[in-house]
């Protein structure tokens, strides 16, 4: 048994770990198709420096960022502490094989040999030079394999977008640009041609600036089909919902999509703060439901947050991860917490700036200038709020506040008043700034702080 670990910790983990005793570190090979299903679970037992392998897709259950969440280093090739090829791996490592080298302060070894855990075999093996392989038992150490009849096809070809607002059309353009066929469904009353015209005009400007040739533009448009009927997405491999940020409205849509779409269609939401699990709850096949949060403007911003709902399957997450990379995005897997990562950090940042204005700490322009010059932000908090839309900022703030019930996340007085007056930022011409002036100037109605 592994030395230096309290028996209570092993009992809490509910697993037995059997390696050769007293080894200083482990080298986990993860490279083959079989090996890709192995993962690290670093957080639910023992110490943060010890990993228990679980049957999921390449991530720690508690830390979706995987081994890097605890400072582990993913290496291009096996090596020892002196930078030379590791003696226990040597030529046994396959080209392109990822090797994660983990340190464990609880384990010591007089001869300094580091065992290799080979995930390519039917059982996890610990091997050392000149010694027998020590086999570990327990199915949690066995690489996950597809059950009979389980699909291994990761390809997403046809994408449905519900909602043709700024975000919906942006996501549709991104998918079509990457070679996917796209069905864009208008979710509000009005002519469908208006949505198509918006895309055509946007691409025409890109061509005029010399960033795209006409042939590429025409190819993108040819892959996009516009409709006003939700059942147009019935045969899509992936559906991305991008409608109004209202939970009940989204839940009603997911009920309909659950009936309309194929059983293997991935149903996702582009929500920025709402609960993915709440939408999942109205569906029959919940393991295919997840969040897919793009950032505005979608054709420019690289990040996509893949939201892990309560019953989202590992296969669904892996398919979405592959898809995001296929459309040239940089995905990160996030647990279903209100606001996820970016907005959970960004919304309080903007709210704090508004409270500083109310207390008279600084003017709108000075606070924005300080964050751009002092923190190297491309926009100050007030410029950012106006760009997002003050109604959207207020809604995100309320969603987070209703979850955590902390005054720190509640909308400030000034934000609420501006929304009530219809001053929503750039889209209405006035918010914290007055955009009728060139360049924009601070809204003259906000010269006096409100406490």
XYZ file of C-alpha atoms in Angstrom:
451
model
C 0.000 0.000 0.000
C 1.063 3.610 -0.488
C 2.943 4.896 2.533
C 2.250 8.096 4.446
C -1.521 8.215 3.854
C -3.962 8.053 6.714
C -6.358 5.127 6.572
C -9.275 7.510 7.164
C -8.449 9.328 3.954
C -8.491 6.108 1.982
C -11.813 5.194 3.522
C -13.232 8.590 2.612
C -12.102 8.114 -0.962
C -13.902 4.779 -1.068
C -11.154 3.313 -3.232
C -8.089 1.149 -2.780
C -4.864 2.248 -4.375
C -2.214 -0.455 -4.841
C 1.187 0.526 -6.186
C 4.647 -0.516 -5.298
C 5.519 1.106 -2.022
C 7.692 4.155 -1.470
C 7.989 5.711 -4.914
C 8.840 9.433 -5.247
C 6.517 10.317 -8.119
C 4.360 8.933 -10.883
C 4.492 9.445 -14.610
C 1.092 9.052 -16.256
C 1.117 8.254 -19.948
C -1.977 9.436 -21.775
C -1.833 9.232 -25.537
C -3.667 6.403 -27.267
C -7.395 6.326 -28.017
C -7.894 4.019 -25.057
C -5.859 6.265 -22.824
C -7.820 9.414 -23.619
C -10.651 8.228 -21.418
C -8.496 8.304 -18.288
C -8.607 11.275 -15.947
C -7.302 12.761 -12.751
C -9.363 13.279 -9.625
C -7.124 15.274 -7.330
C -9.524 16.889 -4.941
C -11.907 14.483 -3.300
C -9.383 12.369 -1.404
C -5.930 12.473 0.129
C -3.891 15.591 -0.750
C -3.964 17.947 -3.702
C -0.704 16.439 -4.875
C -2.056 12.903 -5.170
C -4.287 11.925 -8.110
C -6.848 9.142 -8.130
C -7.758 8.106 -11.651
C -11.429 8.098 -12.508
C -13.432 7.068 -15.511
C -14.103 10.336 -17.289
C -12.652 12.250 -20.209
C -9.322 13.792 -19.393
C -10.234 15.978 -16.446
C -10.445 15.997 -12.678
C -14.039 15.808 -11.486
C -13.569 18.618 -9.030
C -11.166 20.636 -11.183
C -12.232 20.602 -14.865
C -8.937 22.226 -15.814
C -7.337 18.838 -15.180
C -3.877 18.233 -13.717
C -2.740 21.802 -14.402
C -5.198 22.959 -11.716
C -2.750 21.652 -9.126
C 0.462 22.706 -10.764
C 1.180 19.496 -12.658
C 3.218 19.900 -15.815
C 2.174 18.408 -19.129
C 5.326 17.533 -21.016
C 6.017 17.115 -24.714
C 8.207 14.119 -23.963
C 9.212 12.081 -20.938
C 12.070 13.436 -18.913
C 13.816 13.228 -15.601
C 14.620 16.031 -13.151
C 17.853 16.704 -15.047
C 15.963 17.290 -18.299
C 17.177 14.005 -19.810
C 14.817 11.261 -21.073
C 13.335 9.375 -18.179
C 14.985 5.977 -17.634
C 11.716 4.171 -16.953
C 10.025 5.563 -20.056
C 12.825 5.863 -22.596
C 11.817 4.653 -26.023
C 8.593 3.259 -24.592
C 6.900 6.638 -24.995
C 5.059 6.965 -28.281
C 5.585 10.044 -30.489
C 3.194 12.800 -29.469
C 2.338 11.010 -26.225
C 1.463 13.369 -23.390
C 3.223 12.633 -20.121
C 2.104 14.200 -16.864
C 4.732 14.109 -14.134
C 3.354 14.506 -10.628
C 5.247 15.079 -7.386
C 4.090 13.499 -4.159
C 5.636 14.634 -0.856
C 4.192 11.634 0.996
C 6.239 9.127 -0.995
C 9.985 8.569 -0.811
C 12.403 6.235 -2.520
C 16.051 5.708 -1.753
C 17.044 4.873 -5.325
C 15.050 7.713 -6.904
C 13.288 5.480 -9.439
C 10.003 6.850 -10.787
C 7.417 4.229 -11.746
C 5.439 4.496 -14.944
C 1.675 4.132 -14.932
C 0.744 2.831 -18.369
C -2.850 3.648 -19.285
C -2.729 1.674 -22.518
C -3.190 -1.740 -20.882
C -6.289 -3.460 -19.553
C -5.096 -2.773 -16.033
C -3.080 0.059 -14.582
C 0.544 -1.080 -14.282
C 3.394 0.279 -12.225
C 6.777 -0.728 -13.597
C 10.353 -0.156 -12.502
C 13.650 -1.099 -14.147
C 14.693 -4.629 -13.267
C 11.583 -5.335 -11.250
C 8.217 -6.973 -11.849
C 5.163 -4.982 -12.796
C 2.868 -4.314 -9.877
C -0.731 -4.491 -11.059
C -3.379 -2.377 -9.375
C -6.881 -3.680 -8.958
C -10.280 -1.999 -8.914
C -12.362 -0.832 -11.890
C -11.644 2.834 -11.118
C -8.112 2.196 -12.357
C -9.302 0.542 -15.559
C -9.513 2.886 -18.555
C -13.095 3.653 -19.487
C -14.222 1.810 -22.603
C -17.233 2.415 -24.799
C -20.070 0.061 -23.955
C -21.520 -2.096 -26.759
C -23.343 0.078 -29.257
C -21.973 3.311 -27.791
C -21.053 5.835 -30.477
C -17.469 7.006 -30.741
C -18.188 9.476 -33.568
C -17.175 12.934 -32.354
C -18.100 14.778 -35.584
C -20.634 17.615 -35.542
C -21.608 18.565 -39.074
C -24.949 20.401 -39.008
C -25.580 23.151 -36.450
C -28.889 24.782 -35.547
C -29.018 28.259 -34.009
C -32.205 29.410 -32.292
C -32.231 33.212 -32.163
C -30.928 35.642 -34.775
C -29.922 38.581 -32.627
C -26.358 39.850 -32.430
C -25.059 36.767 -30.608
C -27.066 34.217 -32.573
C -25.958 35.570 -35.950
C -22.376 35.888 -34.721
C -22.293 32.235 -33.656
C -23.952 31.212 -36.938
C -21.267 33.072 -38.891
C -18.500 31.426 -36.856
C -19.882 27.932 -37.506
C -20.436 28.542 -41.225
C -16.944 30.037 -41.557
C -15.515 26.792 -40.156
C -17.308 24.743 -42.821
C -20.444 23.661 -40.938
C -23.929 23.776 -42.423
C -26.023 26.135 -40.305
C -29.781 26.487 -39.810
C -30.522 29.869 -38.195
C -34.030 30.156 -36.773
C -35.533 33.565 -36.059
C -37.169 33.364 -32.625
C -39.039 36.691 -32.717
C -41.661 38.080 -35.119
C -40.455 39.719 -38.294
C -39.077 38.825 -41.713
C -36.374 36.178 -41.880
C -34.632 38.023 -44.713
C -33.610 40.787 -42.292
C -31.384 38.342 -40.400
C -29.738 37.157 -43.607
C -29.216 40.749 -44.770
C -27.430 41.521 -41.486
C -24.938 38.711 -42.088
C -24.446 39.630 -45.754
C -23.764 43.287 -44.923
C -21.352 42.358 -42.146
C -19.368 40.043 -44.419
C -19.377 42.668 -47.190
C -17.602 45.103 -44.851
C -14.958 42.474 -44.091
C -14.403 41.974 -47.830
C -14.134 45.741 -48.338
C -11.412 45.928 -45.697
C -9.475 43.224 -47.506
C -9.789 40.707 -44.664
C -11.738 38.192 -46.767
C -12.157 37.478 -50.470
C -15.519 37.389 -52.202
C -15.347 33.648 -52.838
C -14.954 32.922 -49.120
C -17.839 35.252 -48.301
C -20.088 33.502 -50.826
C -19.115 30.082 -49.456
C -20.013 31.142 -45.910
C -23.395 32.497 -46.975
C -24.126 29.365 -49.007
C -23.764 27.226 -45.872
C -26.358 29.279 -43.967
C -30.097 28.636 -44.160
C -32.571 30.950 -42.432
C -35.979 29.907 -41.128
C -38.764 30.951 -38.772
C -39.689 27.357 -37.884
C -38.105 25.638 -34.889
C -38.574 22.199 -36.423
C -36.033 23.213 -39.086
C -33.324 22.142 -36.609
C -34.777 18.648 -36.147
C -31.963 16.957 -38.078
C -29.074 18.994 -36.622
C -26.225 17.385 -34.703
C -25.977 20.383 -32.382
C -28.490 23.087 -31.447
C -27.338 26.319 -29.784
C -30.053 28.392 -28.114
C -29.416 32.154 -28.154
C -32.732 33.793 -27.306
C -33.834 36.280 -24.642
C -32.091 35.861 -21.273
C -35.179 34.674 -19.408
C -35.154 31.287 -17.688
C -38.824 30.389 -18.181
C -38.670 31.287 -21.871
C -35.555 29.174 -22.331
C -37.066 26.233 -20.435
C -40.141 26.314 -22.678
C -37.862 26.254 -25.733
C -35.885 23.282 -24.394
C -39.131 21.358 -23.830
C -40.005 21.870 -27.488
C -36.500 21.057 -28.734
C -36.493 17.862 -26.668
C -39.524 16.733 -28.661
C -38.420 18.015 -32.073
C -34.745 17.014 -32.268
C -33.115 13.610 -32.692
C -32.311 11.641 -29.551
C -28.568 12.159 -30.112
C -28.742 15.890 -30.879
C -26.737 17.985 -28.420
C -28.906 20.744 -26.932
C -26.952 23.742 -25.653
C -27.642 27.212 -24.327
C -25.641 30.372 -24.891
C -26.804 31.822 -21.574
C -24.333 34.082 -19.801
C -25.527 33.516 -16.222
C -28.649 31.332 -16.034
C -28.659 27.761 -14.735
C -27.999 25.128 -17.381
C -29.273 22.472 -14.982
C -32.649 24.252 -14.741
C -33.022 23.960 -18.532
C -31.750 20.393 -18.458
C -34.436 19.488 -15.923
C -37.263 19.856 -18.477
C -35.623 17.433 -20.948
C -35.976 13.654 -21.041
C -32.453 12.902 -22.260
C -30.520 15.170 -19.947
C -27.031 13.867 -20.580
C -26.941 15.637 -23.967
C -27.729 19.105 -22.508
C -24.937 21.587 -21.735
C -23.997 25.237 -21.895
C -22.019 26.713 -24.786
C -21.336 30.328 -23.846
C -19.804 32.434 -26.611
C -18.623 35.993 -26.036
C -19.559 39.115 -27.970
C -18.575 39.685 -30.732
C -18.574 35.949 -31.429
C -16.515 36.096 -34.662
C -13.717 37.889 -32.770
C -13.680 36.576 -29.189
C -11.818 33.269 -28.853
C -13.151 31.971 -25.541
C -16.125 29.620 -25.230
C -17.269 28.406 -21.811
C -18.548 24.817 -21.993
C -20.928 24.462 -19.059
C -21.122 21.112 -17.271
C -24.739 20.732 -16.100
C -25.650 18.353 -13.291
C -26.258 15.387 -15.608
C -24.192 16.376 -18.657
C -22.295 13.316 -19.864
C -18.559 13.171 -20.418
C -19.198 12.200 -24.032
C -21.232 15.387 -24.547
C -18.481 17.518 -23.022
C -15.851 15.891 -25.197
C -17.898 16.390 -28.361
C -18.407 20.071 -27.526
C -14.732 20.490 -26.694
C -13.736 19.039 -30.082
C -16.373 21.163 -31.829
C -15.148 24.400 -30.243
C -11.598 23.713 -31.367
C -12.899 22.815 -34.818
C -14.466 26.291 -35.163
C -11.196 27.884 -34.006
C -12.314 28.737 -30.487
C -10.503 28.291 -27.186
C -12.823 26.313 -24.873
C -12.759 25.967 -21.103
C -14.980 23.541 -19.171
C -16.883 25.159 -16.302
C -19.202 23.837 -13.618
C -22.798 25.110 -13.648
C -22.386 28.063 -11.285
C -24.317 31.288 -11.890
C -22.163 33.566 -14.035
C -19.704 30.718 -14.739
C -16.114 32.037 -14.733
C -15.929 35.255 -16.731
C -19.179 36.939 -15.698
C -18.842 35.792 -12.097
C -15.653 37.878 -11.999
C -16.609 40.612 -14.470
C -20.049 41.638 -13.150
C -18.862 42.480 -9.596
C -15.983 44.424 -11.189
C -18.440 46.658 -13.071
C -20.752 46.970 -10.053
C -17.844 48.057 -7.851
C -16.949 50.767 -10.370
C -20.523 52.087 -10.230
C -20.426 52.145 -6.418
C -17.128 54.044 -6.547
C -18.864 56.613 -8.759
C -21.758 56.848 -6.299
C -19.366 57.410 -3.390
C -17.539 60.120 -5.300
C -14.247 58.222 -5.468
C -13.717 59.298 -9.073
C -15.501 60.327 -12.254
C -16.601 57.897 -14.944
C -13.769 58.991 -17.226
C -11.133 58.872 -14.489
C -12.121 55.391 -13.314
C -12.084 54.087 -16.893
C -8.755 55.779 -17.591
C -7.228 54.329 -14.416
C -8.159 50.756 -15.354
C -6.934 51.135 -18.938
C -3.647 52.750 -18.015
C -3.007 51.014 -14.701
C -4.335 47.502 -15.381
C -3.881 47.406 -19.178
C -7.593 46.749 -19.773
C -8.741 47.525 -23.343
C -11.928 49.091 -21.920
C -12.738 50.662 -18.597
C -15.623 49.235 -16.527
C -18.117 51.904 -17.670
C -17.150 51.559 -21.322
C -17.521 47.804 -20.965
C -20.932 48.082 -19.295
C -22.175 50.382 -22.066
C -20.826 47.978 -24.688
C -22.545 44.962 -23.120
C -25.798 46.847 -22.498
C -26.840 48.152 -19.088
C -30.036 46.095 -19.124
C -27.928 42.965 -19.657
C -25.524 43.964 -16.871
C -28.447 44.544 -14.494
C -30.004 41.183 -15.411
C -26.706 39.319 -14.892
C -26.270 41.099 -11.563
C -29.736 40.058 -10.397
C -29.188 36.452 -11.479
C -25.987 36.203 -9.449
C -27.544 38.053 -6.499
C -30.550 35.704 -6.414
C -28.123 32.797 -6.265
C -25.701 34.024 -3.588
C -27.932 36.557 -1.743
C -25.023 38.873 -1.087
C -25.402 42.652 -1.324
C -22.064 42.846 -3.139
C -23.744 41.340 -6.240
C -26.958 43.444 -6.183
C -27.477 46.117 -8.879
C -26.445 49.598 -7.624
C -28.989 52.416 -7.524
C -27.486 54.279 -10.501
C -27.530 51.217 -12.754
C -31.193 50.537 -11.978
C -32.174 54.176 -12.657
C -30.389 54.263 -16.013
C -32.164 51.074 -17.118
C -35.526 52.467 -15.986
C -34.910 55.585 -18.096
C -33.985 53.531 -21.153
C -30.329 54.569 -21.117
C -28.863 51.183 -22.014
C -25.459 52.137 -23.398
C -24.184 52.106 -26.957
C -27.301 50.490 -28.411
C -29.490 53.425 -27.300
C -26.876 56.139 -27.756
C -26.600 56.927 -24.065
C -25.618 55.134 -20.897
C -22.702 56.050 -18.671
C -21.449 57.883 -21.751
C -23.270 60.097 -24.256
C -22.493 58.669 -27.689
C -24.030 61.555 -29.638
C -20.728 63.377 -29.090
C -17.577 62.408 -30.983
C -15.663 61.140 -29.089
C -18.227 60.063 -26.465
C -18.347 62.103 -23.261
C -19.496 61.285 -19.742
C -23.282 61.393 -19.394
C -23.927 64.907 -18.019
C -26.768 63.555 -15.851
C -24.207 61.553 -13.856
C -21.929 64.402 -12.803
C -23.349 64.331 -9.271
C -22.680 61.100 -7.356
C -25.652 59.286 -5.849
C -24.987 57.826 -2.392
